CSV table of C-alpha atoms in Angstrom, one decimal:
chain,number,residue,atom,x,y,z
A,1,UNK,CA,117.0,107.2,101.2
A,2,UNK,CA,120.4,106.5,102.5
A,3,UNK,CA,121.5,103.5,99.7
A,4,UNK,CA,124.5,102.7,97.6
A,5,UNK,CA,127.9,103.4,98.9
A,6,UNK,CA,126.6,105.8,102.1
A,7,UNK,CA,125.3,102.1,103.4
A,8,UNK,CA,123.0,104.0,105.4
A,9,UNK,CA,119.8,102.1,106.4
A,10,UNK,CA,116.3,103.9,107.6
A,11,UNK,CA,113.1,102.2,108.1
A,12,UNK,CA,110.6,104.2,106.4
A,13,UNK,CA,106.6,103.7,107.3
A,14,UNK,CA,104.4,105.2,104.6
A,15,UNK,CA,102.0,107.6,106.2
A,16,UNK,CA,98.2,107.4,105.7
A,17,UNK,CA,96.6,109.0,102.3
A,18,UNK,CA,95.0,112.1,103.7
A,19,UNK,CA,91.0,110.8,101.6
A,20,UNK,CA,89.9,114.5,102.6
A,21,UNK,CA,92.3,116.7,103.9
A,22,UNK,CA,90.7,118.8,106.7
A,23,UNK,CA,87.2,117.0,106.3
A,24,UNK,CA,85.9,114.3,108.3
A,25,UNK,CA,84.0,112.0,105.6
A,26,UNK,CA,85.1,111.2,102.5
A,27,UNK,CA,83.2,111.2,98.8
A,28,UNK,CA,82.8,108.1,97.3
A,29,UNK,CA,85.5,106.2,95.1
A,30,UNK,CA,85.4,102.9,93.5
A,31,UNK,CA,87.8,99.6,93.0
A,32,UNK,CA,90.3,100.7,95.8
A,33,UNK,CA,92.7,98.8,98.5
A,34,UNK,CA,92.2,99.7,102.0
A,35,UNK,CA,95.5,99.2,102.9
A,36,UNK,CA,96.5,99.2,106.6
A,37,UNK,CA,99.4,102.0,107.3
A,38,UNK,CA,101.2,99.6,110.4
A,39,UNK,CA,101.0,96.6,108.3
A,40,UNK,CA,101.2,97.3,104.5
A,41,UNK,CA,98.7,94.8,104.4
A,42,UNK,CA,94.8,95.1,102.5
A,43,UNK,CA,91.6,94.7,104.3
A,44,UNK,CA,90.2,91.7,102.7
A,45,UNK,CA,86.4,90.3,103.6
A,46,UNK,CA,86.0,86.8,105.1
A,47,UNK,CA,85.1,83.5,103.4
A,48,UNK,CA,81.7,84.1,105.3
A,49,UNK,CA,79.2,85.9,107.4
A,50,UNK,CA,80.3,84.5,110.4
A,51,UNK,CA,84.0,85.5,110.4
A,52,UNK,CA,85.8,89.0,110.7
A,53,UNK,CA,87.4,90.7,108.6
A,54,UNK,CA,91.1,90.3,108.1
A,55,UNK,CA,94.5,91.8,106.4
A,56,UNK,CA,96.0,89.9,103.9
A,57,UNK,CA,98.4,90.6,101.0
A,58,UNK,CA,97.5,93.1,98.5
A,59,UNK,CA,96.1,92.0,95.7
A,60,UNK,CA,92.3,91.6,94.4
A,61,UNK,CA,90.6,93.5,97.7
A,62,UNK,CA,89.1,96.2,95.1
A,63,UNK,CA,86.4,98.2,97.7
A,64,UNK,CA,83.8,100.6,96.5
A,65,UNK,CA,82.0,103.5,98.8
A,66,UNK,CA,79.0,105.4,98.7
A,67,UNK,CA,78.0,108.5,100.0
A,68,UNK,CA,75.8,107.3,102.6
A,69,UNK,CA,79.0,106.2,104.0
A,70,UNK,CA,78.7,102.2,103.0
A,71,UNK,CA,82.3,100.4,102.3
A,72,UNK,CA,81.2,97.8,99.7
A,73,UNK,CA,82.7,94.6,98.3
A,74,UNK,CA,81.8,92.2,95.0
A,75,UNK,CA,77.8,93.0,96.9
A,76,UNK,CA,78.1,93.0,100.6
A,77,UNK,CA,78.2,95.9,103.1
A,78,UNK,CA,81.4,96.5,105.9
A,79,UNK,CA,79.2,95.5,109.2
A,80,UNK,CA,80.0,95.9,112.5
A,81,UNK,CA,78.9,92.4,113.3
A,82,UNK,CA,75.1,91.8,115.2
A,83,UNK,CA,75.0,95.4,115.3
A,84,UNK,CA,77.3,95.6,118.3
A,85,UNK,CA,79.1,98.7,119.6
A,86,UNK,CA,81.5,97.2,121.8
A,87,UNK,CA,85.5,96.8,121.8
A,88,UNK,CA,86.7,93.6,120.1
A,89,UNK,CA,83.4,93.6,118.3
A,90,UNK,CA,84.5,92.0,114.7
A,91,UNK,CA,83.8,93.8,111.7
A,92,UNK,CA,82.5,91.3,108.6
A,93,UNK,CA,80.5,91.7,105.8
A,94,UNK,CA,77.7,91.2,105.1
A,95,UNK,CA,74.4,91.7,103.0
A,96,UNK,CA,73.9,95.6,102.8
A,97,UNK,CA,70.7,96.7,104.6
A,98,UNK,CA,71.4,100.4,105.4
A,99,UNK,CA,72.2,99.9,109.1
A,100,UNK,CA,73.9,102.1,111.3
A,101,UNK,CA,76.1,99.7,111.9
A,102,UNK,CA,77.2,99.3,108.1
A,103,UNK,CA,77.6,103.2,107.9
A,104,UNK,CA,81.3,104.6,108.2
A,105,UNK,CA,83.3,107.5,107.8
A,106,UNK,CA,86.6,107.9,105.9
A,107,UNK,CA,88.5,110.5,108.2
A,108,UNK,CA,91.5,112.7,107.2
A,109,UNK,CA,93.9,111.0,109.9
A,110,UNK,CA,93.3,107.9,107.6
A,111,UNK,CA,91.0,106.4,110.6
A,112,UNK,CA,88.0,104.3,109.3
A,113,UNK,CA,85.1,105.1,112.2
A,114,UNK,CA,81.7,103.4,112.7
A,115,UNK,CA,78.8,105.6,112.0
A,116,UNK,CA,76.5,103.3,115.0
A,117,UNK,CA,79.9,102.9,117.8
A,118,UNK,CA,82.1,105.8,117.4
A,119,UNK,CA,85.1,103.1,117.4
A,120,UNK,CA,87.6,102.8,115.0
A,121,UNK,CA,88.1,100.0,112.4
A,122,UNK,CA,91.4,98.0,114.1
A,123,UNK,CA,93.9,95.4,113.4
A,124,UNK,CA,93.4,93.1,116.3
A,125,UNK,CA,96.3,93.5,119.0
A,126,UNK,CA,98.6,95.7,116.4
A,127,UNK,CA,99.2,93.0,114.7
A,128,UNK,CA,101.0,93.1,110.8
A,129,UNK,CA,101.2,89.6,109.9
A,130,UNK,CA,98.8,88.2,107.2
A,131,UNK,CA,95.1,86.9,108.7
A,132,UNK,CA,95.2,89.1,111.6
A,133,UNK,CA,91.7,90.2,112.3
A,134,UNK,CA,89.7,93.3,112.3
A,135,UNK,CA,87.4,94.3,115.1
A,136,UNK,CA,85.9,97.8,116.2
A,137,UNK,CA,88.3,99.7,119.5
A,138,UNK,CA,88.6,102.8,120.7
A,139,UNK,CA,90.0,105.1,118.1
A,140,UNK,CA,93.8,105.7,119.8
A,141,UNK,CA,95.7,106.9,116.7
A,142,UNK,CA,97.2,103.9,116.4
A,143,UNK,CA,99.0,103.0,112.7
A,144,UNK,CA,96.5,99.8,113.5
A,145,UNK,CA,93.6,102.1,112.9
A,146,UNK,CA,95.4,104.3,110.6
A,147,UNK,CA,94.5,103.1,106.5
A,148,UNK,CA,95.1,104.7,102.7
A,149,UNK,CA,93.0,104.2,99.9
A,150,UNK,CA,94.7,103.3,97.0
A,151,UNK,CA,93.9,103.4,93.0
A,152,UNK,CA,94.4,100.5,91.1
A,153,UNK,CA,96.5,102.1,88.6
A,154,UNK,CA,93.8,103.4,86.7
A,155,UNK,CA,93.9,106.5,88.8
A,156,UNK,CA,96.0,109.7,86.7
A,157,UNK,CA,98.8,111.1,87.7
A,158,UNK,CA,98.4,114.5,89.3
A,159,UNK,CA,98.8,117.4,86.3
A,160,UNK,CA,100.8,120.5,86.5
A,161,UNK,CA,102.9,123.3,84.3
A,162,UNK,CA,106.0,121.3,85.4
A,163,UNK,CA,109.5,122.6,85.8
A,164,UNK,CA,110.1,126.2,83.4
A,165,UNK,CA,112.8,125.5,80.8
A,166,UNK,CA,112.7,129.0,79.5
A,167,UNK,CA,116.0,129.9,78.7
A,168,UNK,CA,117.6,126.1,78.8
A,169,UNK,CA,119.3,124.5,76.0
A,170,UNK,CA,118.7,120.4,75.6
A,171,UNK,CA,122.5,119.2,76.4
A,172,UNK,CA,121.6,115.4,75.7
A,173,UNK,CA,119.1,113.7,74.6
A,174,UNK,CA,119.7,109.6,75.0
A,175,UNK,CA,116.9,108.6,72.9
A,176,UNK,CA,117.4,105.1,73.4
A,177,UNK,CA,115.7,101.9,71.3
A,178,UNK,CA,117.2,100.2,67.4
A,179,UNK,CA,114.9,103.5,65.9
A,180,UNK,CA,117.3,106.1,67.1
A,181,UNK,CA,120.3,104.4,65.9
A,182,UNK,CA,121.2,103.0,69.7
A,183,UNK,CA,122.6,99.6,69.8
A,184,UNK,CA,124.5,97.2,72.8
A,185,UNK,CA,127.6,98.3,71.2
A,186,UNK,CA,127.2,101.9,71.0
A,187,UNK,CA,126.0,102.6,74.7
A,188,UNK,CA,129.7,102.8,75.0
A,189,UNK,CA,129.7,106.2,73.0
A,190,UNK,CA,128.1,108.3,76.4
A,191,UNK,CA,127.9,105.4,79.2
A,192,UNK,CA,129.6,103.1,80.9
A,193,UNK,CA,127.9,99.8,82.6
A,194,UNK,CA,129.7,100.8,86.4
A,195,UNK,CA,130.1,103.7,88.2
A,196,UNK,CA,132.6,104.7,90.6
A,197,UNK,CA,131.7,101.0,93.3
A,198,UNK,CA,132.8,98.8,89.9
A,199,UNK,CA,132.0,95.5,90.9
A,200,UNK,CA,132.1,95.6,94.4
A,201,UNK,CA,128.6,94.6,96.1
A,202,UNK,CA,127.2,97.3,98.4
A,203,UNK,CA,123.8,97.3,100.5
A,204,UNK,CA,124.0,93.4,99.9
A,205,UNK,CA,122.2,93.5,97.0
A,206,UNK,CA,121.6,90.2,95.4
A,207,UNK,CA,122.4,91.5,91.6
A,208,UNK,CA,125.7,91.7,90.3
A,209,UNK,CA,125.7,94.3,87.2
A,210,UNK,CA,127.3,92.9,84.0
A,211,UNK,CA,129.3,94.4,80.8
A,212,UNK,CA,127.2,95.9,78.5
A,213,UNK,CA,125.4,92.9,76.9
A,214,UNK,CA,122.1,91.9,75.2
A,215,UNK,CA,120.7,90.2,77.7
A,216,UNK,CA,120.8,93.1,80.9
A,217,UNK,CA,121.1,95.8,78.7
A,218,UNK,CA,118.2,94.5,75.8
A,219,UNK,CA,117.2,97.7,72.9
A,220,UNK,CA,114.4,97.0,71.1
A,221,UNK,CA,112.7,99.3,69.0
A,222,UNK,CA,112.0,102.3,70.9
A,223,UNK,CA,112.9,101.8,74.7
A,224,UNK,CA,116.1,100.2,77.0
A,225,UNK,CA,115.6,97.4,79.2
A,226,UNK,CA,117.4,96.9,81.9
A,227,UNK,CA,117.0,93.1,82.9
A,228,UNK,CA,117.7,91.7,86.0
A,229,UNK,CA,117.5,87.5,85.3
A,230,UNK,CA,118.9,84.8,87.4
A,231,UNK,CA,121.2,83.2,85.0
A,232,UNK,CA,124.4,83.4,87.1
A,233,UNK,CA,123.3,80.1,89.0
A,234,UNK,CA,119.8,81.2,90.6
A,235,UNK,CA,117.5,83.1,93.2
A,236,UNK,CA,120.0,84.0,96.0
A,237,UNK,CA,122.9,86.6,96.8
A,238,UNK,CA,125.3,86.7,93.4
A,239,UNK,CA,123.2,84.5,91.5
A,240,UNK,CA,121.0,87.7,89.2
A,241,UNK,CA,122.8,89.5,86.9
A,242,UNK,CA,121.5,92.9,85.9
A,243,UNK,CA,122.4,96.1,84.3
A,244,UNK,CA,122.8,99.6,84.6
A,245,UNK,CA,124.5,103.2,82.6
A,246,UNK,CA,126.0,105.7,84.0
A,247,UNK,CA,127.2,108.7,82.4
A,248,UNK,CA,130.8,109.1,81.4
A,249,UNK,CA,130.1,113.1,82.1
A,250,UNK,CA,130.0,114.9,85.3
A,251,UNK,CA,127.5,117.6,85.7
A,252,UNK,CA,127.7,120.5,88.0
A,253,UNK,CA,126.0,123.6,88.2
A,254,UNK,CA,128.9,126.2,88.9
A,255,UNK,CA,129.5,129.7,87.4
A,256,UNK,CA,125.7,130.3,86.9
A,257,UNK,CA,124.7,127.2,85.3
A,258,UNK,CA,121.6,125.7,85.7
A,259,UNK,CA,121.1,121.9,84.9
A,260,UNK,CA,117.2,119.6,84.5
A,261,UNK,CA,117.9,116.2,84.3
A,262,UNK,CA,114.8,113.8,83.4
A,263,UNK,CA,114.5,109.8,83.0
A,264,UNK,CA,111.3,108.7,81.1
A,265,UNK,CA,110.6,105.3,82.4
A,266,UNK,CA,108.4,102.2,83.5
A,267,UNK,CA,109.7,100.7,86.8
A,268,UNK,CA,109.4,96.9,87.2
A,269,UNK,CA,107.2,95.4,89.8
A,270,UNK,CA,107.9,92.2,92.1
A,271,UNK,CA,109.7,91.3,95.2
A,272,UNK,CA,112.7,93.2,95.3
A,273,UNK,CA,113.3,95.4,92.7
A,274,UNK,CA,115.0,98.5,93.2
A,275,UNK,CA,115.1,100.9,90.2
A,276,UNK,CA,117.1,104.1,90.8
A,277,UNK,CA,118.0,107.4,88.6
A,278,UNK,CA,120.8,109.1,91.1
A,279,UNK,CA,123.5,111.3,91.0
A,280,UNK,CA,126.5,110.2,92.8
A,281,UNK,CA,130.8,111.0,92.1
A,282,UNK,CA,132.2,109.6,89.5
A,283,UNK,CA,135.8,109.9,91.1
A,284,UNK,CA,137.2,108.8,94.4
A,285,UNK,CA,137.1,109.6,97.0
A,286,UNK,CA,134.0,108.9,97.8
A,287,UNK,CA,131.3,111.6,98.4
A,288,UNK,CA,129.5,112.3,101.4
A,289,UNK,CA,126.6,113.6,98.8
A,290,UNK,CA,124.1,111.5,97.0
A,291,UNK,CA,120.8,113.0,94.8
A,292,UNK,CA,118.3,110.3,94.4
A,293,UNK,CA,116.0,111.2,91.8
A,294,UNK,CA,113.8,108.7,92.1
A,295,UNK,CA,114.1,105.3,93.2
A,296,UNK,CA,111.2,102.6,94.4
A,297,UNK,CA,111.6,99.9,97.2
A,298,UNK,CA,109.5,97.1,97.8
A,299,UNK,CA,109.7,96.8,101.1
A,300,UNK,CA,107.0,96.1,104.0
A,301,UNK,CA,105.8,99.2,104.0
A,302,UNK,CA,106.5,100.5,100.5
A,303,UNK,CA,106.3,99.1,96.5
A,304,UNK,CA,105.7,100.4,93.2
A,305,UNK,CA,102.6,103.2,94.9
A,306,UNK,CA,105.4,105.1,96.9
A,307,UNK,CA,107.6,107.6,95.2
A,308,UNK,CA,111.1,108.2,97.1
A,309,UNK,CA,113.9,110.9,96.2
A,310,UNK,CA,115.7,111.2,99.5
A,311,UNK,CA,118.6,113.3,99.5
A,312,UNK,CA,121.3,112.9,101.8
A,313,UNK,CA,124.8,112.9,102.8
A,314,UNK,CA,126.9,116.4,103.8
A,315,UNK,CA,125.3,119.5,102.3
A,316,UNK,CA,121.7,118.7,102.7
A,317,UNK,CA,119.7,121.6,104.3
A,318,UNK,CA,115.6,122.3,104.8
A,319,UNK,CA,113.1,121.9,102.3
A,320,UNK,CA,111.4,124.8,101.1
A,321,UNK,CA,108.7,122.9,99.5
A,322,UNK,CA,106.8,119.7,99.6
A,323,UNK,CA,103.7,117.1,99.0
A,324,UNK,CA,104.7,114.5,100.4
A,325,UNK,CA,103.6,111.8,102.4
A,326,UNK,CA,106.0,111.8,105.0
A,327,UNK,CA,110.1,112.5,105.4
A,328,UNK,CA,111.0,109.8,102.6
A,329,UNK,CA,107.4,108.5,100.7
A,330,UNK,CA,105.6,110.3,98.2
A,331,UNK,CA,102.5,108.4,97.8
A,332,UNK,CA,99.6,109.8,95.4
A,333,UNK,CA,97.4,106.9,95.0
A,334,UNK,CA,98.2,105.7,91.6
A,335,UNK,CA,100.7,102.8,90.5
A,336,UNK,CA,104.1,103.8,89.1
A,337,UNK,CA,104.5,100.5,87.4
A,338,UNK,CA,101.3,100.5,85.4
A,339,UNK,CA,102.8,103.4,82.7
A,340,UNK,CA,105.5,105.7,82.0
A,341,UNK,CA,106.6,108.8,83.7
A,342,UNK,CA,109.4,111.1,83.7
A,343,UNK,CA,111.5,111.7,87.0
A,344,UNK,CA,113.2,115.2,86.9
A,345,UNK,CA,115.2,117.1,88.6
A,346,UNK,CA,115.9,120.5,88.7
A,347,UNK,CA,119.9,121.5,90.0
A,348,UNK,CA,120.9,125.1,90.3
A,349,UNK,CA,123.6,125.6,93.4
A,350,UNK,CA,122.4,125.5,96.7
A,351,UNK,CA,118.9,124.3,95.6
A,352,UNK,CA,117.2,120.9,94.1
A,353,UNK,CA,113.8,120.6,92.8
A,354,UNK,CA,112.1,117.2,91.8
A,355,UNK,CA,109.7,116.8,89.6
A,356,UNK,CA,106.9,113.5,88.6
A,357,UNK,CA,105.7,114.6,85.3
A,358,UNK,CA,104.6,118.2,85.9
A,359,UNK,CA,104.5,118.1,89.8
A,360,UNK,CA,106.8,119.4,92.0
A,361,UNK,CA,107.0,117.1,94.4
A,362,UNK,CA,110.2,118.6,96.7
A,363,UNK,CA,112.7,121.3,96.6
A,364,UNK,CA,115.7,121.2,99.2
A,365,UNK,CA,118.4,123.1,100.3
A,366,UNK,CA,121.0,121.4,99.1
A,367,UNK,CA,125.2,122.2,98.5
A,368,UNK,CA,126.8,119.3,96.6
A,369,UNK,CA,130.2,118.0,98.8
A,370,UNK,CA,132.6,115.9,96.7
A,371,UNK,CA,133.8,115.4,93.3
A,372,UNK,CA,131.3,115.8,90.6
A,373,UNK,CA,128.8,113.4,90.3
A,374,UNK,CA,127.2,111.4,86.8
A,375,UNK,CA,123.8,110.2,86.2
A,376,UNK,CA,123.6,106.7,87.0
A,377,UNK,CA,120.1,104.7,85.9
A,378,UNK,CA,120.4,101.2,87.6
A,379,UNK,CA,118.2,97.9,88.7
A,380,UNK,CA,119.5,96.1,91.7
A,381,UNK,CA,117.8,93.6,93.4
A,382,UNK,CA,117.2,92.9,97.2
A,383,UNK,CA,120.0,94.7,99.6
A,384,UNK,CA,119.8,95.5,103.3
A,385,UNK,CA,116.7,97.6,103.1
A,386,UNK,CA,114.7,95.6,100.9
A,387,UNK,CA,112.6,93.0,100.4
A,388,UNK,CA,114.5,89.6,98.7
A,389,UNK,CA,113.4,88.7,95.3
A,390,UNK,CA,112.0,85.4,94.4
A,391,UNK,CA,111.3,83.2,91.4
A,392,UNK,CA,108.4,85.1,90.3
A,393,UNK,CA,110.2,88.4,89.8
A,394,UNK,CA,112.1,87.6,87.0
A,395,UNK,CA,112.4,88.7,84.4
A,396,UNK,CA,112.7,91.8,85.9
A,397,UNK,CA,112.6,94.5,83.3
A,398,UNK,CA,113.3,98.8,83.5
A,399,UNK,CA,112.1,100.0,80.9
A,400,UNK,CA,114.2,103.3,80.1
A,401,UNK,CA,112.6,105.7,77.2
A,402,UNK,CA,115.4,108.4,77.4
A,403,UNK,CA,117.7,109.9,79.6
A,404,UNK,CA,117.8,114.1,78.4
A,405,UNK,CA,119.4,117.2,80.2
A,406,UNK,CA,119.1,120.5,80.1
A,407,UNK,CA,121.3,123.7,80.7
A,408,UNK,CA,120.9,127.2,81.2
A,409,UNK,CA,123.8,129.4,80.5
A,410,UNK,CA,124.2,132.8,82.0
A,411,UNK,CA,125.3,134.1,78.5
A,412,UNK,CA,121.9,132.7,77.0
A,413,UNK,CA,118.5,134.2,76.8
A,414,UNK,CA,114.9,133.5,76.8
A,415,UNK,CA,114.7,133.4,73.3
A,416,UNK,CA,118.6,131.7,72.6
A,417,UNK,CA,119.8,129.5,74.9
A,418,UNK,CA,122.9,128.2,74.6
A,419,UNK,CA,124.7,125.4,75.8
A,420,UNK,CA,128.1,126.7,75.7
A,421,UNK,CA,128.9,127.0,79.1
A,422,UNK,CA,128.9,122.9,79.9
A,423,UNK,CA,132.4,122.2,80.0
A,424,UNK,CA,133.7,119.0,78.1
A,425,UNK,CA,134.2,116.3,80.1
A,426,UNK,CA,133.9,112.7,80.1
């Protein structure tokens, strides 16, 4: 996504989580969100039989279904209520007696139809704010009627053979945490705490990153956190401090070189955050190219679920391969923020591949413009295209396992790969 010095802001909606691509009905899954595409928000039951439905936050709305098409929650049915077929008809719970009108299908367009009306399960008058109600309409495509069932975190990440490093030699390996030797004082050796905006404030983010220091920069015994805290007078624009590393190397894969570039990691959750692994130039003047690896928003319609790597600027071209969600949003039902995973990209010129553990998630056409770039791992908070934090995000902690890369010489072979060719630098 257009972000740091491009300044470039794009609305992004999350599409719907295709339950059974090219079915109509979907099999039955347990403790899920029904979240609504239009609104980002979770269909959550009413305090009573009598009420409808409504959207409300995400949080607790875990649903269950069954495969004679119920929608369940902590013991009641989804109802179309009095067994009503009509438009504006509310949908409620209630206790599960096997009606038609407590039957439903799960479609592949994300559209939630009843078994008994035909109609679609819809956010009353396409309403997104929190305790707008749900009734049956006419099924119009609407991102109203559109929803995405989402894991609670328990749900795996996808496996995969990921990216082939036959032939590559492991460049670096920042191993960071007190057991491999790292320290505050010795980030210094490979990274330096700004990158080529220094100090200046961009996106109107509310952080403002700090010299390498224990507090935004903490090591403990096998991981680096970098903390974003409020200690530079309080919740608002210029009051958080946080921290970031970039590289003091430039990487660029010319004369045959092939680089792989992975962050191991656990992004933070909470209003706000905005974790990032980039590539961007380390020397003015500024370029019109910037890789994201990976970076999460918590926006409306996106948090800690939806995978970005947006790639933009002058040189980007088609992509020749993808899974995801829409133009911007990977989203493959699981939480990011509930483990580790590695981010990856693959950088051989004129093409980028990016990788979430061992799946490919998008290759691009891509031709670098500008000066080399550095690796740059970074929590900011808020900015023009996100949400603003609040007190309950802090602290707010990225936790960074290692930061490794990988080249692949032309002079090397399957069986002795070299990393001779990476020029010095830095």
């Amino acid at each position: 996504m257009p972000r740091r010095l491009a300044g470039v802001i794009v609305a992004v909606l999350a599409g719907a989580l295709l339950v059974v691509p090219g079915g109509s009905a979907s099999a039955a899954v347990s403790d899920v969100l029904i979240r609504g595409v239009g609104s980002a928000r979770c269909l959550t039951p009413p305090a009573s039989s009598t009420t409808s439905a409504t959207i409300q936050n995400c949080a607790s709305q875990r649903w269950s279904t069954t495969d004679a098409g119920q929608i369940t929650i902590n013991g009641q049915c989804l109802d179309a209520k009095g067994e009503l077929t009509a438009n504006g008809t509310p949908v409620i719970t209630y206790a599960c007696h096997g009606g038609a009108n407590q039957r439903w299908t799960v479609n592949s367009d994300g559209t939630i139809r009843g078994a008994a009306s035909g109609r679609c399960v819809d956010v009353k008058g396409q309403g997104t704010a929190a305790g707008t109600v749900v009734q049956l309409y006419d099924c119009n495509g609407g991102s109203n009627q559109r929803w995405e069932l989402v894991g609670g975190g328990t749900t795996p990440p996808p496996t995969g053979s990921g990216p082939d490093l036959t032939g590559f030699g492991l460049l670096r390996d920042y191993r960071f945490g007190t057991g491999s030797g790292r320290n505050v004082s010795n980030l210094a050796t490979n990274f330096n705490p700004y990158g080529i905006a220094g100090t200046t404030v961009i996106n109107n983010e509310w952080q403002r990153y700090q010299p390498f220091n224990s507090t935004n920069h903490k090591i403990t015994s096998d991981r680096l956190e970098l903390t974003a805290v409020p200690n530079l007078g309080g919740v608002y624009n210029g009051g958080i401090s946080s921290g970031q590393i970039t590289t003091k190397e430039t990487f660029y894969p010319r004369d045959g070189r092939t680089y792989v570039f992975s962050v191991r990691a656990k992004i933070p959750r909470g209003s706000g955050a905005w974790p990032a692994f980039w590539l961007y130039a380390k020397q003015a003047p500024n370029t019109p190219s910037e890789i994201d690896v990976v970076e999460f928003f918590d926006t409306p319609t996106q948090n800690t679920f939806d995978w970005t790597g947006y790639d933009h600027g002058d040189g980007v071209g088609s992509n020749y391969h993808s899974i995801m969600t829409n133009q911007w949003v990977w989203h493959p039902g699981f939480d990011f923020a509930s483990d580790y995973h590695t981010y990856t990209l693959v950088w051989r010129n004129g093409q980028i591949e990016k990788w979430v553990d061992n799946t490919w998630v998008k290759g691009t056409n891509f031709t670098w413009q500008g000066s080399d770039p550095q690796l740059l791992v970074n929590l900011a908070t808020g900015g023009s295209n996100n949400n603003n934090p609040n007190a309950a995000t802090f602290p707010s902690v990225f936790s960074v396992d290692s930061v490794k890369v990988w080249v692949k010489c032309p002079n090397g072979t399957p069986t002795n790969p070299t990393t001779s060719c990476h020029p010095t630098n830095g």
